[in-house]
Amino acid sequence: QLHDEATLQSTVQRVLEYAVDVLECDHAGVIFVHRGPRVVTVAATDPLVAELDKIQVEIGQGPDLEVVRTEETVIIADTRTEARWPEWAALVDAVGIRSMMGTRLHTTDSTIGTLNFFSTVPHRFGEEDRLLTVMPLFHMNAVSVTTMSALYAGGSTVVSPKFSASRFWQRRRSCWLRC
């Protein structure tokens, strides 16, 4: 049904709604990074997501900014015990968000944004629930087998910028992937 959507915006919105359903979480959103430090919410399943993104920009800390900076997936098991971004965690907990997962959206050359999932349930996302795809996302196997099966199972997918046989095991360890 995605091909029936009239615009890219409505297609992304439909994908987010599907992902929220599959992951059994409460909210999802996509942010894009523009020149300079500007981060913009381009799609969200709830207006709260844009507010959560805005908080990060205003206080200069949070998981989206970390994903953009480090190019690594971030999982927050419980906002009440999150120590990396205490100010952000307290503000997000105050509106009922207890766990979060953010992953990088990118081209071959640069990060273009992040894909984020939020839950009112602590420990909804876990570091052990990840799959690695070394194929580009335009390849059907990468989307249907690796990405969608991970989402369906309640996990996440780490998208490798390019495949390197010599760096595969190092990449697996750096992304906290289980064998």
CSV table of N, CA and C in Angstrom, one decimal:
chain,number,residue,atom,x,y,z
A,1,GLN,N,0.8,-1.2,0.0
A,1,GLN,CA,0.0,0.0,0.0
A,1,GLN,C,0.8,1.3,0.0
A,2,LEU,N,2.1,1.1,0.3
A,2,LEU,CA,3.0,2.3,0.3
A,2,LEU,C,3.0,3.0,-1.1
A,3,HIS,N,3.0,2.2,-2.2
A,3,HIS,CA,3.1,2.8,-3.5
A,3,HIS,C,1.8,3.6,-3.8
A,4,ASP,N,0.8,3.5,-3.0
A,4,ASP,CA,-0.4,4.3,-3.2
A,4,ASP,C,-0.4,5.7,-2.6
A,5,GLU,N,0.6,5.9,-1.8
A,5,GLU,CA,0.8,7.2,-1.1
A,5,GLU,C,1.2,8.3,-2.2
A,6,ALA,N,0.6,9.5,-2.0
A,6,ALA,CA,0.8,10.5,-3.0
A,6,ALA,C,2.1,11.2,-2.9
A,7,THR,N,2.7,11.3,-1.7
A,7,THR,CA,3.9,12.1,-1.5
A,7,THR,C,4.9,11.3,-0.7
A,8,LEU,N,6.2,11.8,-0.8
A,8,LEU,CA,7.2,11.2,0.0
A,8,LEU,C,6.8,11.3,1.5
A,9,GLN,N,6.3,12.5,1.9
A,9,GLN,CA,6.0,12.7,3.3
A,9,GLN,C,4.9,11.7,3.8
A,10,SER,N,3.9,11.5,3.0
A,10,SER,CA,2.9,10.5,3.4
A,10,SER,C,3.4,9.1,3.4
A,11,THR,N,4.3,8.8,2.5
A,11,THR,CA,5.0,7.4,2.5
A,11,THR,C,5.8,7.2,3.8
A,12,VAL,N,6.6,8.2,4.1
A,12,VAL,CA,7.4,8.1,5.4
A,12,VAL,C,6.4,8.0,6.6
A,13,GLN,N,5.4,8.8,6.6
A,13,GLN,CA,4.4,8.7,7.7
A,13,GLN,C,3.8,7.3,7.8
A,14,ARG,N,3.4,6.7,6.7
A,14,ARG,CA,2.9,5.3,6.7
A,14,ARG,C,3.9,4.3,7.2
A,15,VAL,N,5.2,4.5,6.8
A,15,VAL,CA,6.2,3.6,7.2
A,15,VAL,C,6.4,3.7,8.8
A,16,LEU,N,6.3,4.9,9.3
A,16,LEU,CA,6.5,5.1,10.7
A,16,LEU,C,5.3,4.5,11.5
A,17,GLU,N,4.1,4.6,11.0
A,17,GLU,CA,2.9,4.0,11.6
A,17,GLU,C,3.0,2.5,11.6
A,18,TYR,N,3.5,2.0,10.5
A,18,TYR,CA,3.7,0.5,10.4
A,18,TYR,C,4.8,0.1,11.5
A,19,ALA,N,5.9,0.8,11.5
A,19,ALA,CA,6.9,0.5,12.5
A,19,ALA,C,6.5,0.5,13.9
A,20,VAL,N,5.7,1.5,14.3
A,20,VAL,CA,5.1,1.6,15.6
A,20,VAL,C,4.3,0.4,15.9
A,21,ASP,N,3.5,0.0,15.0
A,21,ASP,CA,2.7,-1.2,15.2
A,21,ASP,C,3.5,-2.5,15.3
A,22,VAL,N,4.5,-2.6,14.4
A,22,VAL,CA,5.3,-3.8,14.5
A,22,VAL,C,6.2,-3.9,15.7
A,23,LEU,N,6.8,-2.8,16.1
A,23,LEU,CA,7.6,-2.7,17.3
A,23,LEU,C,6.9,-2.7,18.6
A,24,GLU,N,5.6,-2.4,18.5
A,24,GLU,CA,4.7,-2.3,19.7
A,24,GLU,C,5.2,-1.2,20.6
A,25,CYS,N,5.6,-0.1,20.0
A,25,CYS,CA,6.0,1.1,20.8
A,25,CYS,C,5.0,2.1,20.6
A,26,ASP,N,5.2,3.3,21.2
A,26,ASP,CA,4.2,4.3,21.2
A,26,ASP,C,4.3,5.4,20.1
A,27,HIS,N,5.6,5.7,19.8
A,27,HIS,CA,5.8,6.8,18.8
A,27,HIS,C,7.0,6.6,18.0
A,28,ALA,N,7.1,7.2,16.8
A,28,ALA,CA,8.2,7.1,16.0
A,28,ALA,C,8.4,8.4,15.2
A,29,GLY,N,9.6,8.7,14.8
A,29,GLY,CA,9.8,9.9,14.1
A,29,GLY,C,11.1,9.9,13.3
A,30,VAL,N,11.2,10.8,12.3
A,30,VAL,CA,12.4,10.9,11.5
A,30,VAL,C,12.8,12.4,11.5
A,31,ILE,N,14.1,12.6,11.8
A,31,ILE,CA,14.7,13.9,11.8
A,31,ILE,C,15.7,14.0,10.6
A,32,PHE,N,15.8,15.1,10.0
A,32,PHE,CA,16.9,15.4,9.0
A,32,PHE,C,17.8,16.4,9.6
A,33,VAL,N,19.1,16.3,9.3
A,33,VAL,CA,20.1,17.2,9.7
A,33,VAL,C,20.4,18.1,8.5
A,34,HIS,N,20.4,19.4,8.7
A,34,HIS,CA,20.7,20.3,7.7
A,34,HIS,C,22.0,21.0,7.9
A,35,ARG,N,22.5,21.8,7.0
A,35,ARG,CA,23.8,22.4,7.2
A,35,ARG,C,23.8,23.2,8.6
A,36,GLY,N,25.0,23.1,9.2
A,36,GLY,CA,25.1,23.6,10.5
A,36,GLY,C,24.4,22.7,11.5
A,37,PRO,N,24.1,23.2,12.7
A,37,PRO,CA,23.6,22.3,13.7
A,37,PRO,C,22.1,22.1,13.6
A,38,ARG,N,21.4,22.5,12.6
A,38,ARG,CA,20.0,22.5,12.5
A,38,ARG,C,19.4,21.1,12.3
A,39,VAL,N,18.5,20.7,13.1
A,39,VAL,CA,17.9,19.4,13.1
A,39,VAL,C,16.4,19.6,13.0
A,40,VAL,N,15.7,19.0,12.0
A,40,VAL,CA,14.3,19.2,11.8
A,40,VAL,C,13.5,17.9,11.8
A,41,THR,N,12.4,17.8,12.5
A,41,THR,CA,11.5,16.7,12.5
A,41,THR,C,10.8,16.7,11.2
A,42,VAL,N,10.9,15.7,10.3
A,42,VAL,CA,10.2,15.7,9.0
A,42,VAL,C,9.0,14.8,9.0
A,43,ALA,N,8.9,13.9,9.9
A,43,ALA,CA,7.7,13.0,10.0
A,43,ALA,C,7.7,12.5,11.4
A,44,ALA,N,6.5,12.3,11.9
A,44,ALA,CA,6.3,11.8,13.3
A,44,ALA,C,4.9,11.2,13.4
A,45,THR,N,4.8,10.2,14.3
A,45,THR,CA,3.4,9.6,14.5
A,45,THR,C,2.6,10.4,15.5
A,46,ASP,N,3.3,11.3,16.2
A,46,ASP,CA,2.6,12.1,17.2
A,46,ASP,C,3.3,13.5,17.3
A,47,PRO,N,2.6,14.6,17.6
A,47,PRO,CA,3.3,15.9,17.8
A,47,PRO,C,4.3,15.9,18.9
A,48,LEU,N,4.1,15.0,19.9
A,48,LEU,CA,5.1,14.9,21.0
A,48,LEU,C,6.5,14.6,20.5
A,49,VAL,N,6.6,13.8,19.4
A,49,VAL,CA,7.9,13.5,18.9
A,49,VAL,C,8.7,14.7,18.5
A,50,ALA,N,8.0,15.6,17.8
A,50,ALA,CA,8.7,16.9,17.4
A,50,ALA,C,9.1,17.7,18.7
A,51,GLU,N,8.3,17.6,19.7
A,51,GLU,CA,8.7,18.3,21.0
A,51,GLU,C,9.9,17.6,21.6
A,52,LEU,N,10.0,16.3,21.6
A,52,LEU,CA,11.1,15.6,22.1
A,52,LEU,C,12.4,15.9,21.3
A,53,ASP,N,12.3,16.1,20.0
A,53,ASP,CA,13.4,16.5,19.2
A,53,ASP,C,13.8,17.9,19.5
A,54,LYS,N,12.9,18.8,19.7
A,54,LYS,CA,13.1,20.2,20.0
A,54,LYS,C,13.9,20.3,21.3
A,55,ILE,N,13.5,19.5,22.3
A,55,ILE,CA,14.2,19.5,23.6
A,55,ILE,C,15.7,19.3,23.4
A,56,GLN,N,16.0,18.3,22.6
A,56,GLN,CA,17.5,18.0,22.4
A,56,GLN,C,18.2,19.2,21.8
A,57,VAL,N,17.6,19.8,20.8
A,57,VAL,CA,18.3,20.9,20.2
A,57,VAL,C,18.4,22.1,21.2
A,58,GLU,N,17.4,22.4,22.0
A,58,GLU,CA,17.4,23.5,22.9
A,58,GLU,C,18.5,23.3,24.0
A,59,ILE,N,18.6,22.1,24.5
A,59,ILE,CA,19.5,21.9,25.6
A,59,ILE,C,20.9,21.4,25.2
A,60,GLY,N,21.0,21.0,23.9
A,60,GLY,CA,22.3,20.6,23.3
A,60,GLY,C,22.7,19.2,23.7
A,61,GLN,N,21.8,18.4,24.1
A,61,GLN,CA,22.2,17.0,24.5
A,61,GLN,C,21.0,16.1,24.2
A,62,GLY,N,21.3,14.8,23.9
A,62,GLY,CA,20.3,13.8,23.7
A,62,GLY,C,20.7,12.8,22.7
A,63,PRO,N,20.0,11.7,22.6
A,63,PRO,CA,20.4,10.6,21.7
A,63,PRO,C,20.4,10.9,20.2
A,64,ASP,N,19.5,11.7,19.7
A,64,ASP,CA,19.6,12.0,18.3
A,64,ASP,C,20.9,12.7,17.9
A,65,LEU,N,21.2,13.7,18.7
A,65,LEU,CA,22.5,14.4,18.5
A,65,LEU,C,23.7,13.5,18.6
A,66,GLU,N,23.6,12.5,19.5
A,66,GLU,CA,24.7,11.5,19.6
A,66,GLU,C,24.8,10.6,18.4
A,67,VAL,N,23.6,10.2,17.9
A,67,VAL,CA,23.6,9.3,16.7
A,67,VAL,C,24.2,10.1,15.5
A,68,VAL,N,23.9,11.3,15.3
A,68,VAL,CA,24.4,12.1,14.2
A,68,VAL,C,25.9,12.3,14.4
A,69,ARG,N,26.4,12.5,15.6
A,69,ARG,CA,27.8,12.8,15.9
A,69,ARG,C,28.6,11.5,15.8
A,70,THR,N,28.1,10.4,16.3
A,70,THR,CA,28.9,9.1,16.4
A,70,THR,C,28.6,8.1,15.3
A,71,GLU,N,27.5,8.3,14.6
A,71,GLU,CA,27.0,7.4,13.6
A,71,GLU,C,26.7,6.0,14.2
A,72,GLU,N,26.4,5.9,15.4
A,72,GLU,CA,26.1,4.6,16.1
A,72,GLU,C,24.6,4.6,16.6
A,73,THR,N,24.0,3.5,16.6
A,73,THR,CA,22.6,3.3,17.1
A,73,THR,C,22.7,3.6,18.6
A,74,VAL,N,21.7,4.3,19.1
A,74,VAL,CA,21.6,4.5,20.6
A,74,VAL,C,20.3,3.9,21.1
A,75,ILE,N,20.5,3.2,22.2
A,75,ILE,CA,19.3,2.6,22.9
A,75,ILE,C,19.3,3.1,24.3
A,76,ILE,N,18.1,3.6,24.8
A,76,ILE,CA,17.9,4.1,26.1
A,76,ILE,C,16.9,3.1,26.7
A,77,ALA,N,17.4,2.3,27.7
A,77,ALA,CA,16.6,1.3,28.3
A,77,ALA,C,15.6,1.9,29.2
A,78,ASP,N,15.9,2.9,30.0
A,78,ASP,CA,15.0,3.5,30.9
A,78,ASP,C,15.5,5.0,31.1
A,79,THR,N,14.6,5.9,30.8
A,79,THR,CA,14.9,7.3,31.0
A,79,THR,C,15.2,7.7,32.4
A,80,ARG,N,14.6,6.9,33.3
A,80,ARG,CA,14.8,7.2,34.8
A,80,ARG,C,16.2,6.9,35.3
A,81,THR,N,16.9,6.0,34.5
A,81,THR,CA,18.3,5.7,34.9
A,81,THR,C,19.3,6.1,33.9
A,82,GLU,N,18.9,6.8,32.9
A,82,GLU,CA,19.8,7.2,31.8
A,82,GLU,C,20.8,8.2,32.3
A,83,ALA,N,22.1,7.9,32.2
A,83,ALA,CA,23.2,8.8,32.8
A,83,ALA,C,23.9,9.6,31.7
A,84,ARG,N,23.8,9.2,30.4
A,84,ARG,CA,24.5,10.0,29.4
A,84,ARG,C,24.0,11.4,29.1
A,85,TRP,N,22.7,11.5,29.2
A,85,TRP,CA,22.0,12.8,29.0
A,85,TRP,C,21.0,13.1,30.1
A,86,PRO,N,21.4,13.4,31.3
A,86,PRO,CA,20.5,13.5,32.4
A,86,PRO,C,19.4,14.5,32.3
A,87,GLU,N,19.8,15.7,31.7
A,87,GLU,CA,18.8,16.7,31.6
A,87,GLU,C,17.7,16.3,30.6
A,88,TRP,N,18.2,15.8,29.5
A,88,TRP,CA,17.2,15.3,28.4
A,88,TRP,C,16.3,14.2,29.0
A,89,ALA,N,17.0,13.2,29.7
A,89,ALA,CA,16.2,12.1,30.2
A,89,ALA,C,15.1,12.5,31.2
A,90,ALA,N,15.4,13.5,32.1
A,90,ALA,CA,14.5,14.0,33.0
A,90,ALA,C,13.3,14.6,32.3
A,91,LEU,N,13.6,15.4,31.3
A,91,LEU,CA,12.5,16.1,30.6
A,91,LEU,C,11.6,15.2,29.8
A,92,VAL,N,12.2,14.2,29.2
A,92,VAL,CA,11.5,13.2,28.5
A,92,VAL,C,10.7,12.3,29.4
A,93,ASP,N,11.3,11.9,30.5
A,93,ASP,CA,10.5,11.1,31.5
A,93,ASP,C,9.3,11.8,32.0
A,94,ALA,N,9.4,13.1,32.2
A,94,ALA,CA,8.3,13.9,32.7
A,94,ALA,C,7.1,13.9,31.8
A,95,VAL,N,7.3,13.6,30.5
A,95,VAL,CA,6.1,13.5,29.6
A,95,VAL,C,5.7,12.0,29.3
A,96,GLY,N,6.4,11.1,30.1
A,96,GLY,CA,5.9,9.7,30.0
A,96,GLY,C,6.7,8.8,29.2
A,97,ILE,N,7.8,9.3,28.5
A,97,ILE,CA,8.6,8.4,27.7
A,97,ILE,C,9.6,7.7,28.6
A,98,ARG,N,9.7,6.4,28.5
A,98,ARG,CA,10.6,5.6,29.4
A,98,ARG,C,11.7,4.9,28.6
A,99,SER,N,11.6,4.6,27.3
A,99,SER,CA,12.7,4.0,26.6
A,99,SER,C,12.7,4.6,25.2
A,100,MET,N,13.8,4.4,24.5
A,100,MET,CA,14.0,5.0,23.2
A,100,MET,C,15.1,4.3,22.4
A,101,MET,N,14.9,4.3,21.1
A,101,MET,CA,16.0,3.7,20.2
A,101,MET,C,16.1,4.6,19.0
A,102,GLY,N,17.3,5.0,18.7
A,102,GLY,CA,17.5,5.9,17.5
A,102,GLY,C,18.6,5.3,16.7
A,103,THR,N,18.4,5.3,15.4
A,103,THR,CA,19.4,4.8,14.5
A,103,THR,C,19.7,5.8,13.3
A,104,ARG,N,20.8,5.8,12.8
A,104,ARG,CA,21.3,6.7,11.7
A,104,ARG,C,20.6,6.4,10.4
A,105,LEU,N,20.2,7.5,9.7
A,105,LEU,CA,19.9,7.4,8.3
A,105,LEU,C,21.0,8.1,7.5
A,106,HIS,N,21.5,7.5,6.5
A,106,HIS,CA,22.6,8.0,5.8
A,106,HIS,C,22.7,7.6,4.3
A,107,THR,N,23.5,8.4,3.7
A,107,THR,CA,23.9,8.0,2.3
A,107,THR,C,25.3,7.4,2.4
A,108,THR,N,25.9,7.1,1.3
A,108,THR,CA,27.3,6.6,1.4
A,108,THR,C,28.3,7.6,2.0
A,109,ASP,N,28.0,8.9,1.8
A,109,ASP,CA,29.0,9.9,2.2
A,109,ASP,C,28.6,10.6,3.5
A,110,SER,N,27.4,10.7,3.9
A,110,SER,CA,27.0,11.5,5.1
A,110,SER,C,25.8,11.0,5.8
A,111,THR,N,25.6,11.5,7.0
A,111,THR,CA,24.4,11.2,7.8
A,111,THR,C,23.4,12.2,7.3
A,112,ILE,N,22.2,11.8,7.1
A,112,ILE,CA,21.1,12.7,6.6
A,112,ILE,C,20.1,12.9,7.7
A,113,GLY,N,20.1,12.0,8.7
A,113,GLY,CA,19.1,12.1,9.8
A,113,GLY,C,19.1,10.9,10.7
A,114,THR,N,18.0,10.8,11.5
A,114,THR,CA,17.9,9.6,12.4
A,114,THR,C,16.4,9.1,12.3
A,115,LEU,N,16.3,7.9,12.6
A,115,LEU,CA,15.0,7.2,12.7
A,115,LEU,C,14.9,6.8,14.2
A,116,ASN,N,13.8,7.3,14.9
A,116,ASN,CA,13.7,7.1,16.3
A,116,ASN,C,12.4,6.5,16.7
A,117,PHE,N,12.5,5.7,17.7
A,117,PHE,CA,11.3,5.0,18.3
A,117,PHE,C,11.2,5.3,19.8
A,118,PHE,N,10.0,5.5,20.3
A,118,PHE,CA,9.8,5.9,21.7
A,118,PHE,C,8.8,5.0,22.3
A,119,SER,N,8.9,4.7,23.6
A,119,SER,CA,8.0,3.8,24.3
A,119,SER,C,7.7,4.4,25.7
A,120,THR,N,6.5,4.2,26.2
A,120,THR,CA,6.2,4.5,27.6
A,120,THR,C,6.5,3.4,28.5
A,121,VAL,N,7.1,2.3,28.0
A,121,VAL,CA,7.5,1.1,28.7
A,121,VAL,C,9.0,1.1,28.9
A,122,PRO,N,9.5,1.0,30.1
A,122,PRO,CA,11.0,0.9,30.2
A,122,PRO,C,11.5,-0.5,29.6
A,123,HIS,N,12.7,-0.4,29.1
A,123,HIS,CA,13.3,-1.6,28.6
A,123,HIS,C,12.6,-2.2,27.4
A,124,ARG,N,11.9,-1.4,26.6
A,124,ARG,CA,11.2,-1.9,25.4
A,124,ARG,C,12.2,-2.3,24.4
A,125,PHE,N,13.3,-1.6,24.3
A,125,PHE,CA,14.3,-1.8,23.3
A,125,PHE,C,15.6,-2.3,24.1
A,126,GLY,N,16.3,-3.3,23.5
A,126,GLY,CA,17.4,-3.9,24.2
A,126,GLY,C,18.6,-3.9,23.3
A,127,GLU,N,19.8,-3.8,23.9
A,127,GLU,CA,21.0,-3.9,23.1
A,127,GLU,C,21.2,-5.2,22.4
A,128,GLU,N,20.6,-6.2,22.9
A,128,GLU,CA,20.8,-7.6,22.3
A,128,GLU,C,19.9,-7.8,21.1
A,129,ASP,N,19.0,-6.9,20.8
A,129,ASP,CA,18.0,-7.0,19.8
A,129,ASP,C,18.4,-6.2,18.5
A,130,ARG,N,19.4,-6.6,17.9
A,130,ARG,CA,19.9,-6.0,16.6
A,130,ARG,C,20.3,-7.0,15.6
A,131,LEU,N,20.0,-6.6,14.3
A,131,LEU,CA,20.5,-7.4,13.2
A,131,LEU,C,21.4,-6.4,12.4
A,132,LEU,N,22.4,-7.0,11.7
A,132,LEU,CA,23.3,-6.2,10.9
A,132,LEU,C,23.0,-6.5,9.4
A,133,THR,N,22.7,-5.5,8.6
A,133,THR,CA,22.6,-5.7,7.2
A,133,THR,C,23.8,-5.0,6.5
A,134,VAL,N,24.5,-5.7,5.7
A,134,VAL,CA,25.6,-5.1,5.0
A,134,VAL,C,25.2,-4.8,3.5
A,135,MET,N,23.9,-5.1,3.2
A,135,MET,CA,23.4,-4.7,1.9
A,135,MET,C,22.8,-3.3,1.9
A,136,PRO,N,22.8,-2.7,0.8
A,136,PRO,CA,22.2,-1.4,0.7
A,136,PRO,C,20.6,-1.5,0.9
A,137,LEU,N,20.0,-0.5,1.4
A,137,LEU,CA,18.5,-0.7,1.7
A,137,LEU,C,17.7,-0.7,0.5
A,138,PHE,N,18.2,-0.4,-0.7
A,138,PHE,CA,17.4,-0.5,-1.9
A,138,PHE,C,17.4,-2.0,-2.3
A,139,HIS,N,18.2,-2.8,-1.8
A,139,HIS,CA,18.2,-4.2,-2.1
A,139,HIS,C,17.0,-4.9,-1.3
A,140,MET,N,16.2,-5.6,-1.9
A,140,MET,CA,15.0,-6.2,-1.3
A,140,MET,C,15.3,-7.1,-0.1
A,141,ASN,N,16.4,-7.8,-0.2
A,141,ASN,CA,16.8,-8.7,1.0
A,141,ASN,C,17.1,-7.8,2.2
A,142,ALA,N,17.8,-6.7,2.0
A,142,ALA,CA,18.1,-5.9,3.2
A,142,ALA,C,16.8,-5.3,3.8
A,143,VAL,N,15.8,-5.0,3.0
A,143,VAL,CA,14.6,-4.5,3.6
A,143,VAL,C,13.7,-5.6,4.1
A,144,SER,N,13.4,-6.6,3.3
A,144,SER,CA,12.4,-7.6,3.8
A,144,SER,C,13.0,-8.6,4.7
A,145,VAL,N,14.2,-9.1,4.6
A,145,VAL,CA,14.7,-10.1,5.4
A,145,VAL,C,15.3,-9.5,6.7
A,146,THR,N,16.3,-8.7,6.5
A,146,THR,CA,17.0,-8.2,7.7
A,146,THR,C,16.2,-7.1,8.4
A,147,THR,N,15.9,-6.0,7.8
A,147,THR,CA,15.3,-4.9,8.5
A,147,THR,C,13.9,-5.2,9.0
A,148,MET,N,13.0,-5.7,8.1
A,148,MET,CA,11.6,-5.9,8.6
A,148,MET,C,11.5,-7.0,9.6
A,149,SER,N,12.3,-8.1,9.4
A,149,SER,CA,12.2,-9.2,10.4
A,149,SER,C,12.7,-8.7,11.8
A,150,ALA,N,13.7,-7.9,11.8
A,150,ALA,CA,14.2,-7.3,13.1
A,150,ALA,C,13.1,-6.5,13.7
A,151,LEU,N,12.5,-5.6,12.9
A,151,LEU,CA,11.4,-4.8,13.5
A,151,LEU,C,10.3,-5.6,13.9
A,152,TYR,N,9.9,-6.6,13.2
A,152,TYR,CA,8.8,-7.5,13.5
A,152,TYR,C,9.1,-8.2,14.8
A,153,ALA,N,10.3,-8.6,15.1
A,153,ALA,CA,10.7,-9.3,16.3
A,153,ALA,C,10.9,-8.3,17.5
A,154,GLY,N,10.8,-7.0,17.2
A,154,GLY,CA,10.9,-6.1,18.3
A,154,GLY,C,12.4,-5.6,18.5
A,155,GLY,N,13.2,-5.8,17.5
A,155,GLY,CA,14.6,-5.5,17.5
A,155,GLY,C,14.9,-4.3,16.7
A,156,SER,N,16.2,-4.1,16.3
A,156,SER,CA,16.6,-3.0,15.5
A,156,SER,C,17.6,-3.6,14.4
A,157,THR,N,17.9,-2.8,13.5
A,157,THR,CA,18.8,-3.1,12.4
A,157,THR,C,19.9,-2.1,12.4
A,158,VAL,N,21.1,-2.6,12.3
A,158,VAL,CA,22.3,-1.7,12.1
A,158,VAL,C,22.6,-1.8,10.6
A,159,VAL,N,22.6,-0.7,9.9
A,159,VAL,CA,22.9,-0.6,8.5
A,159,VAL,C,24.4,-0.2,8.3
A,160,SER,N,25.2,-1.1,7.7
A,160,SER,CA,26.6,-0.9,7.5
A,160,SER,C,26.7,0.1,6.3
A,161,PRO,N,27.6,1.1,6.4
A,161,PRO,CA,27.8,2.0,5.2
A,161,PRO,C,28.3,1.2,4.0
A,162,LYS,N,29.1,0.2,4.2
A,162,LYS,CA,29.5,-0.6,3.1
A,162,LYS,C,30.1,-1.9,3.6
A,163,PHE,N,30.1,-2.9,2.9
A,163,PHE,CA,30.6,-4.2,3.3
A,163,PHE,C,32.1,-4.3,3.2
A,164,SER,N,32.7,-4.8,4.3
A,164,SER,CA,34.1,-5.0,4.3
A,164,SER,C,34.3,-6.3,5.1
A,165,ALA,N,34.8,-7.3,4.4
A,165,ALA,CA,35.0,-8.7,5.0
A,165,ALA,C,36.1,-8.6,6.1
A,166,SER,N,37.1,-7.7,5.9
A,166,SER,CA,38.2,-7.6,6.9
A,166,SER,C,37.7,-6.9,8.1
A,167,ARG,N,36.7,-6.1,8.0
A,167,ARG,CA,36.2,-5.3,9.2
A,167,ARG,C,34.9,-5.8,9.7
A,168,PHE,N,34.3,-6.9,9.2
A,168,PHE,CA,33.0,-7.4,9.6
A,168,PHE,C,32.9,-7.6,11.1
A,169,TRP,N,33.9,-8.4,11.7
A,169,TRP,CA,33.8,-8.8,13.1
A,169,TRP,C,34.0,-7.6,14.0
A,170,GLN,N,34.8,-6.7,13.6
A,170,GLN,CA,35.0,-5.4,14.4
A,170,GLN,C,33.7,-4.6,14.4
A,171,ARG,N,33.1,-4.5,13.2
A,171,ARG,CA,31.8,-3.8,13.1
A,171,ARG,C,30.7,-4.5,13.9
A,172,ARG,N,30.7,-5.8,13.9
A,172,ARG,CA,29.7,-6.5,14.7
A,172,ARG,C,29.9,-6.2,16.2
A,173,ARG,N,31.1,-6.2,16.7
A,173,ARG,CA,31.3,-5.9,18.1
A,173,ARG,C,31.0,-4.4,18.4
A,174,SER,N,31.4,-3.5,17.6
A,174,SER,CA,31.1,-2.1,17.9
A,174,SER,C,29.6,-1.8,17.9
A,175,CYS,N,28.8,-2.6,17.3
A,175,CYS,CA,27.4,-2.3,17.3
A,175,CYS,C,26.6,-3.2,18.3
A,176,TRP,N,27.3,-3.9,19.1
A,176,TRP,CA,26.7,-4.7,20.2
A,176,TRP,C,25.8,-5.8,19.6
A,177,LEU,N,26.3,-6.4,18.5
A,177,LEU,CA,25.4,-7.4,17.9
A,177,LEU,C,25.7,-8.8,18.4
A,178,ARG,N,24.7,-9.6,18.6
A,178,ARG,CA,24.9,-11.0,19.1
A,178,ARG,C,25.0,-11.8,17.8
A,179,CYS,N,25.8,-13.0,18.0
A,179,CYS,CA,25.9,-13.9,16.9
A,179,CYS,C,24.7,-14.8,16.8
